[in-house]
PDB file of C-alpha atoms in Angstrom:
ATOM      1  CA  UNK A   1       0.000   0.000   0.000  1.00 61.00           C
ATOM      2  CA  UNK A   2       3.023   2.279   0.676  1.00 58.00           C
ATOM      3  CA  UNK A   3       4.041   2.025  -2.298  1.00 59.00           C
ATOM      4  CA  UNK A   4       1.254   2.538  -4.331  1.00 60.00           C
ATOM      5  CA  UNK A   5       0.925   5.832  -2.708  1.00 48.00           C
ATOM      6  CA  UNK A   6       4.849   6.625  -3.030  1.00 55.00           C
ATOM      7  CA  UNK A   7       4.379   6.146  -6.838  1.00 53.00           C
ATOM      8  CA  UNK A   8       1.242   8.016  -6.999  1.00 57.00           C
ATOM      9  CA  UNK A   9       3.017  11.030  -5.197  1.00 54.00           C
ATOM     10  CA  UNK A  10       5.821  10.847  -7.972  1.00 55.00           C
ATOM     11  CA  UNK A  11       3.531  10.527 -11.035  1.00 57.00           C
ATOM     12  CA  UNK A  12       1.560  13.256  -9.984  1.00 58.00           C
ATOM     13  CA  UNK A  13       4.696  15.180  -9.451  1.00 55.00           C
ATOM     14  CA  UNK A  14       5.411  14.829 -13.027  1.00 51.00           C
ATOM     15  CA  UNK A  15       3.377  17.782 -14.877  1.00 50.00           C
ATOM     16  CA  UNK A  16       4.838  20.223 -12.735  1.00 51.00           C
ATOM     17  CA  UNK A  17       8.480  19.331 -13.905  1.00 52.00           C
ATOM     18  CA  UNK A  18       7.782  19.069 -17.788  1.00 50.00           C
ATOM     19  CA  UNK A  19       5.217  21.456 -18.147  1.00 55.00           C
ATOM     20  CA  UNK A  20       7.814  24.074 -16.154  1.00 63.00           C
ATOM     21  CA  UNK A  21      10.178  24.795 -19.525  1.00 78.00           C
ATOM     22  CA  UNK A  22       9.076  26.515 -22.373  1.00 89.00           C
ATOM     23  CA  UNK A  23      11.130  26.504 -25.092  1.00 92.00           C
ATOM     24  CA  UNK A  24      11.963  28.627 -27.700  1.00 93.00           C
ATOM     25  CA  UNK A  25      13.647  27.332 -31.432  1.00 95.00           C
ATOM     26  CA  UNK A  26      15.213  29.187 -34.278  1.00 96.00           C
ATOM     27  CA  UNK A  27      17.623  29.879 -36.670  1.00 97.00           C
ATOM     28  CA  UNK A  28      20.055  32.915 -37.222  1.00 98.00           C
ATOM     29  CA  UNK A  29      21.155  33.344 -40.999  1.00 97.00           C
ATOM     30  CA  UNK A  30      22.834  36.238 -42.551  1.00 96.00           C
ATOM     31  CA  UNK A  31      21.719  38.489 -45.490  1.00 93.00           C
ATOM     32  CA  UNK A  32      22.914  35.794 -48.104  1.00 92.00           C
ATOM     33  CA  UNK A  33      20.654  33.108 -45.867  1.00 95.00           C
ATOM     34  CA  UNK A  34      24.035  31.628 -45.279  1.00 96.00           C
ATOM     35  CA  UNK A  35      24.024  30.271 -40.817  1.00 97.00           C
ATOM     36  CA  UNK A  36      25.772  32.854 -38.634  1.00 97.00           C
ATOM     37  CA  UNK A  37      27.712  30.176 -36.167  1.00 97.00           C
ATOM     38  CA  UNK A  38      28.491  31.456 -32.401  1.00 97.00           C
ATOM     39  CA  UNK A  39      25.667  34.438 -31.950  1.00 98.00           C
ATOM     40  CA  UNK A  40      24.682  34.952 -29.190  1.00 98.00           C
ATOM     41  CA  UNK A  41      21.214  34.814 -28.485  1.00 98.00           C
ATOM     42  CA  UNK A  42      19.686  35.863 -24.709  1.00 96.00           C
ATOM     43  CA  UNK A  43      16.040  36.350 -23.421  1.00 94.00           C
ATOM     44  CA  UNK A  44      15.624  39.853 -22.851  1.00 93.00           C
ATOM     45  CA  UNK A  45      16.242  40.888 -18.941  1.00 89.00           C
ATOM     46  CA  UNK A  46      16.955  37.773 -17.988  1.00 90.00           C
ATOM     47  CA  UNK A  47      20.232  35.362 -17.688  1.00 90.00           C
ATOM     48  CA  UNK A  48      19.320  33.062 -20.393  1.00 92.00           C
ATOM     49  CA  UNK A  49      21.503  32.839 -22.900  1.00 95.00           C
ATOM     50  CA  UNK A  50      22.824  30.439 -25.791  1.00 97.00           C
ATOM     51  CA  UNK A  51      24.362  30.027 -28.874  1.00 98.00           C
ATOM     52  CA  UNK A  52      23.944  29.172 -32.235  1.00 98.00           C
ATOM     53  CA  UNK A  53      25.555  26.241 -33.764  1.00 97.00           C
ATOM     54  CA  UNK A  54      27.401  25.581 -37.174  1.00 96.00           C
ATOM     55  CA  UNK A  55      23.936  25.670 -38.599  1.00 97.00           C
ATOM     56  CA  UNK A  56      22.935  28.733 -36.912  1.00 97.00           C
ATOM     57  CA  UNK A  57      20.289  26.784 -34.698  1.00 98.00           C
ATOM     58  CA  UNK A  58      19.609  27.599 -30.637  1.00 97.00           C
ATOM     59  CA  UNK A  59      17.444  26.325 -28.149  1.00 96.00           C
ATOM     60  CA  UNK A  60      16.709  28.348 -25.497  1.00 94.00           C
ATOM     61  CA  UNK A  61      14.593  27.516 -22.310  1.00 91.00           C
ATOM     62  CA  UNK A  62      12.005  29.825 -20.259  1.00 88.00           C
ATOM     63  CA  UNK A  63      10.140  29.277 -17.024  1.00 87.00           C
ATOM     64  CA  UNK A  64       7.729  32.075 -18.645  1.00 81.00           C
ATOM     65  CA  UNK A  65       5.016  30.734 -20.697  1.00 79.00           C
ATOM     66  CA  UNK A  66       4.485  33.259 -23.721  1.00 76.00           C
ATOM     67  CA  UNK A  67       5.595  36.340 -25.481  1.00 86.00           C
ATOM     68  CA  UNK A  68       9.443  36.860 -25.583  1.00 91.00           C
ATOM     69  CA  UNK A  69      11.783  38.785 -26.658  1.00 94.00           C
ATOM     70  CA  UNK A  70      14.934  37.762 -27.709  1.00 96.00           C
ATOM     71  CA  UNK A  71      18.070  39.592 -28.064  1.00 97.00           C
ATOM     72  CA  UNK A  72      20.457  38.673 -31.177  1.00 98.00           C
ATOM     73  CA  UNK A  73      24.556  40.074 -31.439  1.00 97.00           C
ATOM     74  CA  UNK A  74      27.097  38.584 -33.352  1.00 97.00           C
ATOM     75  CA  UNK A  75      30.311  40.067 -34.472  1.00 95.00           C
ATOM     76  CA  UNK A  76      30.159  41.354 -38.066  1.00 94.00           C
ATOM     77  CA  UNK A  77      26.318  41.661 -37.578  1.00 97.00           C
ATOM     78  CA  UNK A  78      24.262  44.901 -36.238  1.00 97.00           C
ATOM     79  CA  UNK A  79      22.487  43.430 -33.121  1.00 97.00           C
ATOM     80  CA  UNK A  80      19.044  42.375 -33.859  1.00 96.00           C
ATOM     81  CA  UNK A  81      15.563  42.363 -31.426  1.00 96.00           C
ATOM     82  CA  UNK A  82      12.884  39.735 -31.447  1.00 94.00           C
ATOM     83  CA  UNK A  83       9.754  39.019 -30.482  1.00 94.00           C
ATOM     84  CA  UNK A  84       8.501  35.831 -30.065  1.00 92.00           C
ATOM     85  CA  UNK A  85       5.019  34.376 -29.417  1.00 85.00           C
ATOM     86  CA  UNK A  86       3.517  31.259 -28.415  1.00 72.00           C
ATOM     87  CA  UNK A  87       4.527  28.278 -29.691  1.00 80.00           C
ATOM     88  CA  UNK A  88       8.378  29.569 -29.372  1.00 88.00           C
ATOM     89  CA  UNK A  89       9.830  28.904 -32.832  1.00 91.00           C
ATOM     90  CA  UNK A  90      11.233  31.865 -34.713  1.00 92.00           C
ATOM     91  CA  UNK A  91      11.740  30.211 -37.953  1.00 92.00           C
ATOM     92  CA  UNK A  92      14.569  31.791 -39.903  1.00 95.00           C
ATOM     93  CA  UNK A  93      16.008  35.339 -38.399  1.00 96.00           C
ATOM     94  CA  UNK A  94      17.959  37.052 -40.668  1.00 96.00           C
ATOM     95  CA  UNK A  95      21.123  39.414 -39.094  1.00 97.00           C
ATOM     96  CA  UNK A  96      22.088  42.333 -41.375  1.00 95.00           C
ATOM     97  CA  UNK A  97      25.582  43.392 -41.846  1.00 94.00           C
ATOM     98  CA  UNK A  98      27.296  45.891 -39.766  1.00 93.00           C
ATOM     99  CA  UNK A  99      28.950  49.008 -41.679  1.00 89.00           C
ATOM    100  CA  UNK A 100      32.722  47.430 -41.614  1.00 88.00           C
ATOM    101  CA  UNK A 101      31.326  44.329 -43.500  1.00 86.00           C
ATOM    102  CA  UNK A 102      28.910  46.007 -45.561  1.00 85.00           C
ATOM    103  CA  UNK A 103      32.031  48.437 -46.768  1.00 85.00           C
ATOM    104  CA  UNK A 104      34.277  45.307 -47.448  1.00 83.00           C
ATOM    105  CA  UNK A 105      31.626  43.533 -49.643  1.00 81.00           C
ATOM    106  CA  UNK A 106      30.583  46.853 -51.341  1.00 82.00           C
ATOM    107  CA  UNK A 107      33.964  47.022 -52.345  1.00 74.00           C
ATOM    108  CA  UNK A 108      34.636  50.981 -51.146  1.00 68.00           C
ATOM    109  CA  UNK A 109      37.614  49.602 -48.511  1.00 62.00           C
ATOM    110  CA  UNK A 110      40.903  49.827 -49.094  1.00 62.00           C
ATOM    111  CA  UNK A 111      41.580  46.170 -48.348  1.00 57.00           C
ATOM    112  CA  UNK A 112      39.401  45.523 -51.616  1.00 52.00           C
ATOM    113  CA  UNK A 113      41.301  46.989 -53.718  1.00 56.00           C
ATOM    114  CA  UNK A 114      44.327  45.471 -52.694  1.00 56.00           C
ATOM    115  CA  UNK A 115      42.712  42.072 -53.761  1.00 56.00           C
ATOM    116  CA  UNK A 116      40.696  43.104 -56.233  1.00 56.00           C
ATOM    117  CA  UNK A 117      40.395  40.504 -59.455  1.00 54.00           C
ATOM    118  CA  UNK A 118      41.823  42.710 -62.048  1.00 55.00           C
ATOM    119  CA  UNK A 119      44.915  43.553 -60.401  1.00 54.00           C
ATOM    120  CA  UNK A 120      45.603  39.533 -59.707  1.00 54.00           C
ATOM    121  CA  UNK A 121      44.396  39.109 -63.267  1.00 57.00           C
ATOM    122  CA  UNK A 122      47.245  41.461 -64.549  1.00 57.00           C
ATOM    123  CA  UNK A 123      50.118  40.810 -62.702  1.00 55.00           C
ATOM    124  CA  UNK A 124      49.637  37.327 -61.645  1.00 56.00           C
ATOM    125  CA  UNK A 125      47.499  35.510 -64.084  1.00 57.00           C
ATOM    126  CA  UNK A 126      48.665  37.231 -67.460  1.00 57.00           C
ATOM    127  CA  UNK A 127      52.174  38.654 -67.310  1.00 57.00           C
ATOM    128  CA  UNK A 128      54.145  40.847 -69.759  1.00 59.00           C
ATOM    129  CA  UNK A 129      55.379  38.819 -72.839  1.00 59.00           C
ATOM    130  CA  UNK A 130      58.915  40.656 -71.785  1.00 60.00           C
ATOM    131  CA  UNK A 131      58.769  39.006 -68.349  1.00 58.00           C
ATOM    132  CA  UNK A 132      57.589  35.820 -69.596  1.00 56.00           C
ATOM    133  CA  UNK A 133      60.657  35.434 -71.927  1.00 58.00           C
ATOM    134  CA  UNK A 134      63.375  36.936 -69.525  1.00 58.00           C
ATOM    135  CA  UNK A 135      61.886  33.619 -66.735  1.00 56.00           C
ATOM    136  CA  UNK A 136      61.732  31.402 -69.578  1.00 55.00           C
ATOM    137  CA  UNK A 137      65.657  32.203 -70.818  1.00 54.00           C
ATOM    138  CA  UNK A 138      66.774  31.497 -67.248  1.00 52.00           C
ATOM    139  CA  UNK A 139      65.883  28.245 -67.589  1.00 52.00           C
ATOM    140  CA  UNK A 140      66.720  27.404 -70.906  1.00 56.00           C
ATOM    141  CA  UNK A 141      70.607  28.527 -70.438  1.00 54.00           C
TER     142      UNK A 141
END
């Protein structure tokens, strides 16, 4: 009989330990829908916090039942605010680049231009005939 109440004491015990996390799902992806790996990802106000993995997934768990909002930085990335409802999956959030990277790609830094195609194509790729034959004689003599 003691037992039968021990176990009924447990079981009922049960609902209040699963039903007691909420989680909340998603994915961080840049502006090319490429996965950012390592952002950080935090409930708002709170100590919560995780990051994304090489596929730019997190998990993140809540004792509060509905209506986050997340907080998103990564390096490279302006930081990014969320809000997310019930049900806790955020689908695909997409980071936009900060003004460093957006400079590099646009191709207005100087450390574009110093590998810029055409420049490689010139000196590297397609030499002068004159340099080509002065290499060439070095090895022919």
């Amino acid at each position: 009989m003691m037992r039968i109440v021990t176990y009924m004491l447990v079981l009922s015990l049960v609902p209040y330990f699963g039903f007691g996390q909420n989680k909340i799902t998603g994915k961080i992806v840049d502006q090319l829908g490429f996965p950012v790996y390592r952002a950080a990802v935090e409930i708002n106000a709170t100590d919560s916090i995780t990051y994304t993995d090489y596929d730019g997934s997190f998990t993140l768990s809540s004792e509060k039942d509905f209506h986050w909002k997340i907080n998103i930085s990564s390096k490279g990335y302006k930081p990014e605010s969320f809000f997310v409802l019930s049900g806790g999956n955020t689908g695909n959030i997409v980071l936009e680049y900060d003004a460093d990277i957006k400079k590099l790609l646009d191709g207005s830094s100087s450390l574009h231009q110093k590998f810029y195609w055409d420049s490689w194509n010139k000196a590297i790729l397609f030499p002068k005939s004159e340099d080509l034959l002065a290499s060439t004689s070095v090895f022919l003599n």
